Tab-separated table of C-alpha atoms in Angstrom:
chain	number	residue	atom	x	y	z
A	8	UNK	CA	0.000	0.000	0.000
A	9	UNK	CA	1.213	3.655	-0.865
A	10	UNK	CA	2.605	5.339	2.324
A	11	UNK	CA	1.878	8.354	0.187
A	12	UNK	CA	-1.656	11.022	1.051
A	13	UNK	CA	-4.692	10.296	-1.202
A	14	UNK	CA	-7.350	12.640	-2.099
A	15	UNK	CA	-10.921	11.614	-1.651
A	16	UNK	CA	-13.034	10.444	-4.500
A	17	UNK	CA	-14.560	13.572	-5.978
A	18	UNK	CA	-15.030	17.129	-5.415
A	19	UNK	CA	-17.361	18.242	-2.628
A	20	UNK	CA	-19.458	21.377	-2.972
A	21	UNK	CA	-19.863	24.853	-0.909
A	22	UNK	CA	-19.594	24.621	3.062
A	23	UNK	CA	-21.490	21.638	4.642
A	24	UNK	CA	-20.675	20.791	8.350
A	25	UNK	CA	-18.540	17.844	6.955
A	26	UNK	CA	-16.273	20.552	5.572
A	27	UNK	CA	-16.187	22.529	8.753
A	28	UNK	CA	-15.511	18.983	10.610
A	29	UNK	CA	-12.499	19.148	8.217
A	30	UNK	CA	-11.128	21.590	8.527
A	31	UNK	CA	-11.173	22.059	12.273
A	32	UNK	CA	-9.439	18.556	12.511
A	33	UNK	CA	-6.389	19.721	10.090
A	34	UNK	CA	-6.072	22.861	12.276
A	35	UNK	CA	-5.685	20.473	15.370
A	36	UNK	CA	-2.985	18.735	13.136
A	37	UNK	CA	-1.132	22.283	12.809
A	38	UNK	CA	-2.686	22.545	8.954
A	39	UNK	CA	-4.653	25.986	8.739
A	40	UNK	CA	-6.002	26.476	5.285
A	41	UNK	CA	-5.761	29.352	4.019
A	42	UNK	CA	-9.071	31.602	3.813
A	43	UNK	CA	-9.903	31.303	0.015
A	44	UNK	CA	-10.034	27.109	0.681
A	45	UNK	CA	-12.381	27.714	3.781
A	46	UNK	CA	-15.742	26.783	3.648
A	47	UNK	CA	-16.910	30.463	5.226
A	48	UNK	CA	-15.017	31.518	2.002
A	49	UNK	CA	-17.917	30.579	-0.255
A	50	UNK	CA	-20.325	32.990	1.755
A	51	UNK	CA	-18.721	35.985	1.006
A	52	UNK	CA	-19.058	35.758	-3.021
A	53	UNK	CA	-21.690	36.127	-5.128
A	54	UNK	CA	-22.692	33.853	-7.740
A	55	UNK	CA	-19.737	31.762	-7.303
A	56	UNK	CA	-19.476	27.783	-5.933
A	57	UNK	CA	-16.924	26.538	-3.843
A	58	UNK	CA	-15.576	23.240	-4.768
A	59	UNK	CA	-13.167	21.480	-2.416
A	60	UNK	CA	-11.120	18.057	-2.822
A	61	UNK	CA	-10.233	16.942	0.786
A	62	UNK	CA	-6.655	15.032	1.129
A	63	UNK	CA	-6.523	11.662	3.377
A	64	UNK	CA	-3.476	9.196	4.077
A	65	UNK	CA	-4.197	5.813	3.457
A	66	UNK	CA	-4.787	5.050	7.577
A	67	UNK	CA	-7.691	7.492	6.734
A	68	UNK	CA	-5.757	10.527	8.707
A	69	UNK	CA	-6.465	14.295	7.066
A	70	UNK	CA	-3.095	16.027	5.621
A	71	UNK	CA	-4.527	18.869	3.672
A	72	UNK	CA	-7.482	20.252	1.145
A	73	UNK	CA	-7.699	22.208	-2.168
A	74	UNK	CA	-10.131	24.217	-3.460
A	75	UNK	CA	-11.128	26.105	-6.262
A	76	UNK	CA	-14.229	28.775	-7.274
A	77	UNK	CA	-16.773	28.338	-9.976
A	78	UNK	CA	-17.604	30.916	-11.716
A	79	UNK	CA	-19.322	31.452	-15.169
A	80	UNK	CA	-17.141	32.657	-18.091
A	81	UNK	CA	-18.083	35.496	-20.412
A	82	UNK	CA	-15.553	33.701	-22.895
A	83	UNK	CA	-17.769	31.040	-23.961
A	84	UNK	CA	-21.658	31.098	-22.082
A	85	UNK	CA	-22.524	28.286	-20.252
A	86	UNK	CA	-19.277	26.887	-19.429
A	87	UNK	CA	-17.053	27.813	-16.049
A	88	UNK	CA	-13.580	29.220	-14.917
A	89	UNK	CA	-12.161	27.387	-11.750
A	90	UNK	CA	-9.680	29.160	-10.085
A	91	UNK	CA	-7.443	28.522	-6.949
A	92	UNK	CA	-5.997	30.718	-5.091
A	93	UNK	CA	-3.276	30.836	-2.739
A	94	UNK	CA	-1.538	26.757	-3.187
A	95	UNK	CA	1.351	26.157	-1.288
A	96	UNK	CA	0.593	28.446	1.384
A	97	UNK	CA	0.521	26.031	3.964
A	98	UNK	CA	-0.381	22.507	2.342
A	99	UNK	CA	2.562	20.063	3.938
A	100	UNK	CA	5.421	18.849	1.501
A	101	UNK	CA	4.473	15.556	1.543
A	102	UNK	CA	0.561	16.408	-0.148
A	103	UNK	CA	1.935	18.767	-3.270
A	104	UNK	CA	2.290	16.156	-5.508
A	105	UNK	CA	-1.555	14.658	-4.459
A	106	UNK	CA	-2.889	18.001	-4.669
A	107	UNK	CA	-1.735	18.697	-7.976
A	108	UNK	CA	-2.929	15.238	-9.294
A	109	UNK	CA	-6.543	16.233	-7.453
A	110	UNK	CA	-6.855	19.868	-9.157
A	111	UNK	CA	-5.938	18.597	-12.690
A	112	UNK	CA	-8.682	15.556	-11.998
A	113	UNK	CA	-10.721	18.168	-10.932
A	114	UNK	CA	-10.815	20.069	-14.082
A	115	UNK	CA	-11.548	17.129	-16.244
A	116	UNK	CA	-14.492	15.567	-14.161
A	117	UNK	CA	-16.382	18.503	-13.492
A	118	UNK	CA	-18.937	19.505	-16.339
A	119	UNK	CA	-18.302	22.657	-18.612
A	120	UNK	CA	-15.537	23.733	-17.396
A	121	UNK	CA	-13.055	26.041	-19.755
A	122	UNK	CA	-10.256	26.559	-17.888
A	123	UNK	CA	-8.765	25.770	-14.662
A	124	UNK	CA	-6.199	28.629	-12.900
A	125	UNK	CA	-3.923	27.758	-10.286
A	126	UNK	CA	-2.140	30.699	-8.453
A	127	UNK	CA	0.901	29.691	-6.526
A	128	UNK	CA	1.830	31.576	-3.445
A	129	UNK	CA	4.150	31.158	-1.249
A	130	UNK	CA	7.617	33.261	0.252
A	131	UNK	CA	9.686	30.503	-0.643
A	132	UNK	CA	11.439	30.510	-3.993
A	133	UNK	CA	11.874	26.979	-3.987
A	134	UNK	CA	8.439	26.336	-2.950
A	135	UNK	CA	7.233	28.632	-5.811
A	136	UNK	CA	9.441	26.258	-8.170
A	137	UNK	CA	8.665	22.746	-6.958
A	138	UNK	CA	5.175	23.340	-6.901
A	139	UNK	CA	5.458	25.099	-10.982
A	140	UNK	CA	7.436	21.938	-11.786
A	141	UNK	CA	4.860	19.656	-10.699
A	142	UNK	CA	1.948	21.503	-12.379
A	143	UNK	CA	4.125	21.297	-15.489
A	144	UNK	CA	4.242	17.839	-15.073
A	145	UNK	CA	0.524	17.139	-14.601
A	146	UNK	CA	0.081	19.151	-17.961
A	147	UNK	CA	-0.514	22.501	-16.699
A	148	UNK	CA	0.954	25.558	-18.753
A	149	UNK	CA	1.883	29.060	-17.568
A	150	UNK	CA	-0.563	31.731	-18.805
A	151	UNK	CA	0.180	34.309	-21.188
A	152	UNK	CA	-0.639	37.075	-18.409
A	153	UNK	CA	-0.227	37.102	-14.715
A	154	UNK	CA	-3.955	37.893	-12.902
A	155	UNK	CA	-1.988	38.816	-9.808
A	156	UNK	CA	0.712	40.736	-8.064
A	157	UNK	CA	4.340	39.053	-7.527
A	158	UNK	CA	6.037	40.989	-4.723
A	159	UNK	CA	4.972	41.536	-1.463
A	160	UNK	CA	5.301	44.015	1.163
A	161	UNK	CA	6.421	42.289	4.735
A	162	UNK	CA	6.225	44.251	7.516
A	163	UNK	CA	8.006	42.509	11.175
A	164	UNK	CA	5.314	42.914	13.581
A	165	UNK	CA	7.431	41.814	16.458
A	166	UNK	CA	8.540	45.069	17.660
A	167	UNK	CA	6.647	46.989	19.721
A	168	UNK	CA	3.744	49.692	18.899
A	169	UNK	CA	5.777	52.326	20.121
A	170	UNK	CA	8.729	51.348	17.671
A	171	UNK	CA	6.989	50.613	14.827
A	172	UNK	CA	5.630	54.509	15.051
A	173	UNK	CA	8.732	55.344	16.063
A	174	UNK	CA	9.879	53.816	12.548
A	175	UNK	CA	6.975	55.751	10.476
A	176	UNK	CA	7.643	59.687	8.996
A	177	UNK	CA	7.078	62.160	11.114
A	178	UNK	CA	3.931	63.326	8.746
A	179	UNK	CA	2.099	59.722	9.528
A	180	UNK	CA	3.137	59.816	13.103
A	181	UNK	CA	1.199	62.767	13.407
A	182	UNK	CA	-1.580	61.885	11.438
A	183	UNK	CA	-2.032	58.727	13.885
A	184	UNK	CA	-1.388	60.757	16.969
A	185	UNK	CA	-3.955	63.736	15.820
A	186	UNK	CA	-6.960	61.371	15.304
A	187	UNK	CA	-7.953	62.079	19.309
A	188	UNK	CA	-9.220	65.875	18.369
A	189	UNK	CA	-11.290	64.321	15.608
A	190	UNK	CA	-14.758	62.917	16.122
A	191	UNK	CA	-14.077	59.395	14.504
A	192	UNK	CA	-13.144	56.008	16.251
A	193	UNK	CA	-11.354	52.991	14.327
A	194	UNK	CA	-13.286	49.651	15.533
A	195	UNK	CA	-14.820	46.105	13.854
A	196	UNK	CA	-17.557	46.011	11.317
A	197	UNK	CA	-18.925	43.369	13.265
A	198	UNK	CA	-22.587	43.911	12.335
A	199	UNK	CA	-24.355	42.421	9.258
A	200	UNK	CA	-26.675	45.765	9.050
A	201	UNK	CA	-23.429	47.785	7.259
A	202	UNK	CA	-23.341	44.887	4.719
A	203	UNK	CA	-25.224	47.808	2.369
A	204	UNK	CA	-23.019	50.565	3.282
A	205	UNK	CA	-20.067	48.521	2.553
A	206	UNK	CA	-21.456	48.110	-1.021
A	207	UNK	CA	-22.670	51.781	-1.193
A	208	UNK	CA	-19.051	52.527	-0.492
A	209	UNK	CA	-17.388	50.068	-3.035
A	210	UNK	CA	-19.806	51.055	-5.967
A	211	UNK	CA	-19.114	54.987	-5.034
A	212	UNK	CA	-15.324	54.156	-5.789
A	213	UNK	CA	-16.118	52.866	-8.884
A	214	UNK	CA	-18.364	55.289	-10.321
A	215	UNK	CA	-15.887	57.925	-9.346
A	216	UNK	CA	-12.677	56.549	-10.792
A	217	UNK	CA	-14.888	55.320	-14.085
A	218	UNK	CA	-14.021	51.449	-13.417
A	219	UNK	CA	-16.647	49.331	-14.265
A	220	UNK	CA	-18.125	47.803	-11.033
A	221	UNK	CA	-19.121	44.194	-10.473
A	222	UNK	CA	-21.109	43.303	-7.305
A	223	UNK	CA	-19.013	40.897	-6.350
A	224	UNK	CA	-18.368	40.166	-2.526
A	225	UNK	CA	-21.774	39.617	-0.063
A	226	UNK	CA	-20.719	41.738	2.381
A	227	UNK	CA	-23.044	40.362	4.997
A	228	UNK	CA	-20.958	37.186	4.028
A	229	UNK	CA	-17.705	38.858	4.477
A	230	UNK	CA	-18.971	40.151	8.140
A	231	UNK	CA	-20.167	36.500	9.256
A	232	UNK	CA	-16.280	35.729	7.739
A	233	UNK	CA	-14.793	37.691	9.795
A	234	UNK	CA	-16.719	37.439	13.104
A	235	UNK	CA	-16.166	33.295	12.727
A	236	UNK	CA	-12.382	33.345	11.483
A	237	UNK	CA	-10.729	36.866	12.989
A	238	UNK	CA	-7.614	34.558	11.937
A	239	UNK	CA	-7.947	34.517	8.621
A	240	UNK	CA	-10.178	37.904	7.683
A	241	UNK	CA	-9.846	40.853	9.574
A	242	UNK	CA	-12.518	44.075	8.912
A	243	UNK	CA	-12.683	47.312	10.648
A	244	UNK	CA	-14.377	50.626	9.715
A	245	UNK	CA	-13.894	54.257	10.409
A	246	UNK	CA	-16.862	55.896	12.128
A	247	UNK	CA	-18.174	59.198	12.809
A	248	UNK	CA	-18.938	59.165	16.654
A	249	UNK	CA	-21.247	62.055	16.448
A	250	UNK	CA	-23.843	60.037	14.450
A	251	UNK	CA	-25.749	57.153	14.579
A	252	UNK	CA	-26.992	54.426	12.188
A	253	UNK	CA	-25.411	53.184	8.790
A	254	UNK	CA	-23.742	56.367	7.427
A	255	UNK	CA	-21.394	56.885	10.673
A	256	UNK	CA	-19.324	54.688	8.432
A	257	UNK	CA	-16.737	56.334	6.285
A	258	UNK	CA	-14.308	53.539	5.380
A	259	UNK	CA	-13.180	50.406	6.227
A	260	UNK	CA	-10.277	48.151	5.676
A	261	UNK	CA	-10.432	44.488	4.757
A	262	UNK	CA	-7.715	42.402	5.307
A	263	UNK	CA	-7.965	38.773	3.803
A	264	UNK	CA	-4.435	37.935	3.523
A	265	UNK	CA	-5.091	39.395	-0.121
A	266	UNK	CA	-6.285	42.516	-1.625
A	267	UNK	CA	-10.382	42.191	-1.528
A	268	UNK	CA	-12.162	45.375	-1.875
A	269	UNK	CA	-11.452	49.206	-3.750
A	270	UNK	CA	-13.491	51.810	-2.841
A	271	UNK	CA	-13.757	55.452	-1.246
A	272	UNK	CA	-17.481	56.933	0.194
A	273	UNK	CA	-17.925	60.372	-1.507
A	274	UNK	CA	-17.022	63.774	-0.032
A	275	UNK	CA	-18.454	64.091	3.670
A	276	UNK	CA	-19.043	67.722	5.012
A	277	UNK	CA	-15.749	67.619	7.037
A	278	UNK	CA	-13.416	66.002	4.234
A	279	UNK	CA	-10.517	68.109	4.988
A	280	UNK	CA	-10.248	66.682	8.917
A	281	UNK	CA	-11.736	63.578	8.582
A	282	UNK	CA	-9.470	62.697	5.452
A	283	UNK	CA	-6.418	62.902	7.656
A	284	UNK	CA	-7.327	59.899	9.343
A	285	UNK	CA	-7.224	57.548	6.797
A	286	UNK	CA	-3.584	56.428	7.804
A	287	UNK	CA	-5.476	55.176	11.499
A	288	UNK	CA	-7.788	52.834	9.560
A	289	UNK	CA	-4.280	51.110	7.799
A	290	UNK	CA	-2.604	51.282	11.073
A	291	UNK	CA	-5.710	49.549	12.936
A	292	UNK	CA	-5.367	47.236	9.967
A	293	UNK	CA	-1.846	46.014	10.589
A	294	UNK	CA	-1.892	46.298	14.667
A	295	UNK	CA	-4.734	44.187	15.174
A	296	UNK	CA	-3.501	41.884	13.438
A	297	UNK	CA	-0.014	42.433	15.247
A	298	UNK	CA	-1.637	41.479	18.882
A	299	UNK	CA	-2.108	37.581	17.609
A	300	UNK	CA	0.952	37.416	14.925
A	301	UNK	CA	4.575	38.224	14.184
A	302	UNK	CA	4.530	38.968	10.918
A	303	UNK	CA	1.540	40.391	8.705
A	304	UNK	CA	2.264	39.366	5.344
A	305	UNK	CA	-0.474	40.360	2.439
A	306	UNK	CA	-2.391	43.679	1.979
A	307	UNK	CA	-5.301	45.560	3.084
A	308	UNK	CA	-7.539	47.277	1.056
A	309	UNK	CA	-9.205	49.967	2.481
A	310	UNK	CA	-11.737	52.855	1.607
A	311	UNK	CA	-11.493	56.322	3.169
A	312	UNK	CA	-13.468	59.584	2.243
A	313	UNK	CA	-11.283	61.851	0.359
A	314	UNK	CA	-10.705	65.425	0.379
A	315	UNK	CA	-10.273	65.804	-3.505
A	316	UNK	CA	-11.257	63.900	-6.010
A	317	UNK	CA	-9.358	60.546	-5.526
A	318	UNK	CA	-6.746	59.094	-8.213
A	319	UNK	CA	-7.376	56.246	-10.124
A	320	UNK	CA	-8.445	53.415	-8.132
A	321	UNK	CA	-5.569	50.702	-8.320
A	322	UNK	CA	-6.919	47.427	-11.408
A	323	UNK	CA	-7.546	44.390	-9.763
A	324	UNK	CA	-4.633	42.278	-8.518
A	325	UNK	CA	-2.639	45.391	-7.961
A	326	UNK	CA	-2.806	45.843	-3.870
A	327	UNK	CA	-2.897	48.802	-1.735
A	328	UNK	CA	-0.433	47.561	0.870
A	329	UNK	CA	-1.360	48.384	3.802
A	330	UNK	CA	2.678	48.661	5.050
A	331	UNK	CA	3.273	51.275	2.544
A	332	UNK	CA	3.754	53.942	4.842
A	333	UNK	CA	6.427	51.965	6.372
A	334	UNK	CA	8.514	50.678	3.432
A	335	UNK	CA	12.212	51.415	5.234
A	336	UNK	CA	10.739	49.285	7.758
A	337	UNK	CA	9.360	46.926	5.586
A	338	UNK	CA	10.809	43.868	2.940
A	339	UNK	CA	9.838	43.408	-0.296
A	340	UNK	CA	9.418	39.618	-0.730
A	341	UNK	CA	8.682	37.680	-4.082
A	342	UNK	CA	5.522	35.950	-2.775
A	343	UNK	CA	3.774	33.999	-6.264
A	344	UNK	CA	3.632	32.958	-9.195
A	345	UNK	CA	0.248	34.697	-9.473
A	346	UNK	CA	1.559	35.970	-11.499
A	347	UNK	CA	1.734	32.222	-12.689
A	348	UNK	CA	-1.752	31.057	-13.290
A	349	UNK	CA	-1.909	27.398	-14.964
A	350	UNK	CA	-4.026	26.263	-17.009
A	351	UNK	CA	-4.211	22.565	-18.039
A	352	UNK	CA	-5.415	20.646	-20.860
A	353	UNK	CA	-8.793	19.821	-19.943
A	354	UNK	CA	-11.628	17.364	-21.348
A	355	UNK	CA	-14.591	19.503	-21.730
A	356	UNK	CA	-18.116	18.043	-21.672
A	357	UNK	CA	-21.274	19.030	-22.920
């Protein structure tokens, strides 16, 4: 018998409690998946299924998962786009090889399907090349044209709060420092009934920087995300503490170990000192996270009400780091091959 991990017959769909068993029992093993191959990760897109390939050992032990969204293509009606995000991350040695094999089968069984990305991600270099070698070998290509970013920013959380400010400009330090004279606090969006200010936001940044907006995240799913897996998907707002109800928002910042949301609210009637706090909401960002890790590596996007009319609003895949106002402090580390999406020859059926 093969000492070596198997993946389960089949692909299993969205976030039943059999998934949830799962993955709770690989985080007891050390294995955290990360948050695009989480079953909670299916509630906070729209019109887009989940579809996860569980990896066993042959004594029936877990040692990992893939997964991969569904979505329809506008290439060819009727047929889908998988795509995975984020392999390597975390997935043990020993299981690369497995769930390579599982993601190509993947593409073949599953009806309709076009094309099948896989975005490799890891700090590693050697990672990044063992896992491009063995997609090469299951028949995978590299695409033309990378759908994400390659270099990361990586900012060391392990010094204290006081030295990372100390680290900062002097312009940002004050900025941070100011935000007590200013009728605004910096705390969770921890309540489902901002799910449609969150989207009143996001379309707003669209419309005013003339990119064509899809409605693509369920913000009340992203909320219920990031109340059940503070871990994985971190989201905080910047309110107005002389108002109540649903516009006290003014921006938030979404941290989900990748670049999520773009978006500014329009022009409040105190731009000019509200806008100077924007810098709190990516501080809040990284130092929350700071409390439970050592290192944040990833991005934040974040939306903030602007003085003047904002500048073009970065193209998806192109991240607002949320360490950019740190960059002597920070490293910039060669993080995917997203850069490297692969797409393999698949069967496709009617």
């Amino acid at each position: 018998m093969s000492s070596h991990p198997a993946a389960d017959p089949g692909a299993r769909r969205n976030g039943p409690p059999e998934r949830h068993a799962y993955e709770q029992a690989l985080a007891e093993r050390g294995i955290r998946l990360p948050l695009p191959h989480r079953a909670g990760w299916s509630q906070a897109r729209r019109r887009v299924e989940s579809l996860w390939v569980p990896l066993r050992a042959p004594d029936g032990s877990y040692t990992g998962a893939v997964a991969a969204d569904a979505a329809p293509t506008r290439s060819l009606p009727g047929y889908r786009h998988l795509r995975v995000e984020r392999l390597g991350e975390t997935l043990p040695r020993t299981v690369w090889r497995d769930a390579v094999a599982a993601l190509a089968a993947l593409a073949r069984q599953e009806a309709r399907v076009l094309l099948l990305s896989v975005e490799v991600f890891s700090r590693d270099p050697e990672t990044r090349a063992t896992l491009g070698a063995l997609l090469t070998e299951a028949g995978f290509t590299r695409a033309a044209q990378p759908r994400n970013w390659g270099v990361t920013l990586a900012l060391d959380l392990r010094p204290s709060e006081a030295e990372l400010l100390a680290s900062f400009s002097r312009s940002l330090r004050q900025r941070l420092t100011g935000i007590a004279k200013l009728p605004v606090a910096v705390r969770p969006v921890d309540d489902e009934r901002f799910a449609p200010r969150l989207e009143e936001l996001t379309r707003q940044a669209f419309q005013r920087t003339g990119g064509r907006y899809e409605a693509r995240w369920d913000w009340a799913g992203v909320i219920a995300l990031s109340r059940r897996s503070p871990d994985a998907s971190r989201l905080v707002g910047l309110f107005r503490t002389d108002r109540d109800g649903t516009d006290a928002l003014l921006g938030f910042a979404w941290d989900g170990g990748t670049a999520r949301a773009r978006a500014t609210s329009q022009e409040p009637r105190r731009g000019p000192a509200i806008c100077k706090s924007r810098s709190l909401t990516r501080w809040s960002g990284i130092s929350s996270v700071g409390r439970s890790a050592r290192e944040l590596i990833g991005s934040t996007s974040a939306a903030f009400p602007p003085e003047r009319p904002a500048p073009p609003t970065p193209s998806a895949g192109s991240p607002t780091s949320s360490a950019s106002s740190a960059r002597r402090r920070s490293r910039s580390l060669r993080t995917g091959h997203s850069s490297r999406a692969w797409c393999p020859p698949v069967s496709r059926r009617s």
